[in-house]
Amino acid sequence: MDTAKIEKRIGIRASTDAIWEVIADLPGWDRWNPVETGVEGTIAFGGQITLAETIEGLPQRQGVARVGEWQPYAQLVWMENRGLWFRAMRYFEIEELEPGSCIASNGFIFSGLRGEMFFDRNRKHLRQAVDSVAEAWKAAAEA
């Protein structure tokens, strides 16, 4: 099965602890994240995450996802089945370059026929979303 991926990587001058703290505080996402708000749930394997997703140019939607992978100070991945032919994965990753300096990535991976079609139709909006989340995550972690 084919997949479609869009990602933004950004340098952040902060420790992995500080960057992860921003991600781990799910209710705090309202203070910094321009795309995912009202985030609630549990960061644990199989944990449920609920959120509102607001991507400019697309209708706002409520989402319910399951945590697929997570590693403290390194990664959070959740997955959503949006129908028989549409799966979406959302991820946040932190890679330490040296103490106090990291690369942070966030992105979407879509699979299934409808997932790929959604990606193709909305690539520009998805690009703006991952770029704005990266800049906001950087600002929050460096503050």
Short mmCIF file of C-alpha atoms in Angstrom, two decimals:
data_model
loop_
_atom_site.label_atom_id
_atom_site.label_comp_id
_atom_site.label_asym_id
_atom_site.label_seq_id
_atom_site.Cartn_x
_atom_site.Cartn_y
_atom_site.Cartn_z
CA MET A 1 0.00 0.00 0.00
CA ASP A 2 1.33 3.42 -0.91
CA THR A 3 1.70 6.25 1.53
CA ALA A 4 1.97 10.01 1.24
CA LYS A 5 4.11 11.96 3.73
CA ILE A 6 4.63 15.61 4.56
CA GLU A 7 7.12 16.72 7.20
CA LYS A 8 8.84 19.79 8.61
CA ARG A 9 12.18 19.55 10.41
CA ILE A 10 13.43 22.52 12.43
CA GLY A 11 16.39 23.25 14.67
CA ILE A 12 15.51 24.11 18.27
CA ARG A 13 17.96 25.53 20.78
CA ALA A 14 16.63 23.69 23.81
CA SER A 15 17.17 20.41 25.62
CA THR A 16 15.21 17.29 24.70
CA ASP A 17 13.57 17.66 28.14
CA ALA A 18 12.30 21.16 27.36
CA ILE A 19 11.08 20.17 23.88
CA TRP A 20 9.35 17.03 25.17
CA GLU A 21 7.74 18.99 28.02
CA VAL A 22 5.87 21.06 25.41
CA ILE A 23 4.57 17.87 23.73
CA ALA A 24 3.80 15.92 26.91
CA ASP A 25 1.57 18.70 28.30
CA LEU A 26 -1.46 17.83 26.14
CA PRO A 27 -3.84 20.43 27.68
CA GLY A 28 -1.10 23.04 27.14
CA TRP A 29 -1.21 22.57 23.36
CA ASP A 30 -3.87 25.30 23.23
CA ARG A 31 -1.16 27.80 24.23
CA TRP A 32 1.19 27.05 21.34
CA ASN A 33 -0.23 24.73 18.66
CA PRO A 34 -2.13 26.50 15.85
CA VAL A 35 -3.44 23.22 14.35
CA GLU A 36 -4.29 20.76 17.15
CA THR A 37 -6.25 22.20 20.07
CA GLY A 38 -8.46 20.85 22.83
CA VAL A 39 -6.02 17.94 23.05
CA GLU A 40 -6.87 15.43 25.77
CA GLY A 41 -5.87 11.89 26.45
CA THR A 42 -3.08 9.65 27.61
CA ILE A 43 0.39 9.31 26.17
CA ALA A 44 0.75 5.54 26.51
CA PHE A 45 0.75 2.66 24.03
CA GLY A 46 -2.82 2.38 22.79
CA GLY A 47 -3.82 5.52 24.70
CA GLN A 48 -6.65 7.57 23.24
CA ILE A 49 -6.10 11.17 22.14
CA THR A 50 -9.00 13.48 21.28
CA LEU A 51 -8.48 16.84 19.62
CA ALA A 52 -9.82 19.50 17.33
CA GLU A 53 -7.84 19.90 14.11
CA THR A 54 -7.88 23.28 12.39
CA ILE A 55 -5.92 23.38 9.14
CA GLU A 56 -6.32 26.62 7.21
CA GLY A 57 -8.29 26.00 4.02
CA LEU A 58 -9.95 22.82 5.37
CA PRO A 59 -13.02 22.39 7.57
CA GLN A 60 -12.28 22.08 11.28
CA ARG A 61 -12.74 18.51 12.49
CA GLN A 62 -12.84 16.58 15.73
CA GLY A 63 -10.49 13.62 15.84
CA VAL A 64 -10.05 10.54 17.98
CA ALA A 65 -6.72 8.76 17.62
CA ARG A 66 -4.73 5.99 19.27
CA VAL A 67 -1.13 6.37 20.35
CA GLY A 68 0.85 3.95 18.22
CA GLU A 69 4.35 4.72 19.40
CA TRP A 70 5.94 6.95 21.94
CA GLN A 71 9.28 7.28 23.58
CA PRO A 72 9.77 9.96 26.23
CA TYR A 73 11.98 12.83 25.05
CA ALA A 74 12.07 11.40 21.52
CA GLN A 75 8.75 10.57 19.81
CA LEU A 76 4.96 10.71 19.87
CA VAL A 77 2.96 9.02 17.09
CA TRP A 78 -0.80 8.66 16.88
CA MET A 79 -2.97 7.01 14.27
CA GLU A 80 -6.52 7.50 13.06
CA ASN A 81 -8.66 5.32 10.86
CA ARG A 82 -10.88 7.74 8.95
CA GLY A 83 -12.74 5.07 7.07
CA LEU A 84 -12.06 1.87 5.19
CA TRP A 85 -9.66 3.44 2.66
CA PHE A 86 -8.19 6.29 4.73
CA ARG A 87 -5.63 6.13 7.53
CA ALA A 88 -3.71 9.07 8.95
CA MET A 89 -0.64 9.08 11.16
CA ARG A 90 0.54 12.20 13.00
CA TYR A 91 4.02 12.31 14.49
CA PHE A 92 6.39 14.47 16.52
CA GLU A 93 10.05 13.50 16.82
CA ILE A 94 13.03 14.96 18.68
CA GLU A 95 16.62 14.20 17.77
CA GLU A 96 19.40 15.58 19.98
CA LEU A 97 22.37 16.93 18.02
CA GLU A 98 24.28 18.02 21.12
CA PRO A 99 23.16 19.08 24.61
CA GLY A 100 20.80 22.03 24.23
CA SER A 101 20.44 21.67 20.46
CA CYS A 102 17.94 19.40 18.70
CA ILE A 103 16.15 18.79 15.44
CA ALA A 104 12.39 18.48 15.88
CA SER A 105 10.16 16.99 13.21
CA ASN A 106 6.42 16.92 12.84
CA GLY A 107 4.37 15.52 10.02
CA PHE A 108 1.52 13.52 8.61
CA ILE A 109 1.55 10.19 6.81
CA PHE A 110 -1.58 9.22 4.90
CA SER A 111 -2.30 5.76 3.54
CA GLY A 112 -5.11 4.06 1.74
CA LEU A 113 -6.62 5.24 -1.52
CA ARG A 114 -8.66 8.04 0.04
CA GLY A 115 -5.74 9.07 2.25
CA GLU A 116 -3.52 9.56 -0.78
CA MET A 117 -6.26 11.45 -2.62
CA PHE A 118 -6.76 13.70 0.43
CA PHE A 119 -3.01 14.37 0.52
CA ASP A 120 -2.84 15.17 -3.21
CA ARG A 121 -5.80 17.57 -2.97
CA ASN A 122 -4.62 19.31 0.20
CA ARG A 123 -0.82 19.27 -0.01
CA LYS A 124 -0.52 23.08 0.16
CA HIS A 125 -2.69 23.31 3.30
CA LEU A 126 -0.87 20.39 4.96
CA ARG A 127 2.50 22.02 4.21
CA GLN A 128 1.36 25.26 5.88
CA ALA A 129 0.09 23.26 8.87
CA VAL A 130 3.34 21.36 9.55
CA ASP A 131 5.40 24.53 8.99
CA SER A 132 3.29 26.55 11.44
CA VAL A 133 3.35 23.77 14.06
CA ALA A 134 7.16 23.54 13.76
CA GLU A 135 7.63 27.29 14.25
CA ALA A 136 5.21 27.37 17.19
CA TRP A 137 6.81 24.29 18.83
CA LYS A 138 10.24 25.93 18.47
CA ALA A 139 9.02 29.20 20.02
CA ALA A 140 7.37 27.38 22.94
CA ALA A 141 10.40 25.18 23.67
CA GLU A 142 12.90 28.03 23.43
CA ALA A 143 10.83 30.37 25.64
#
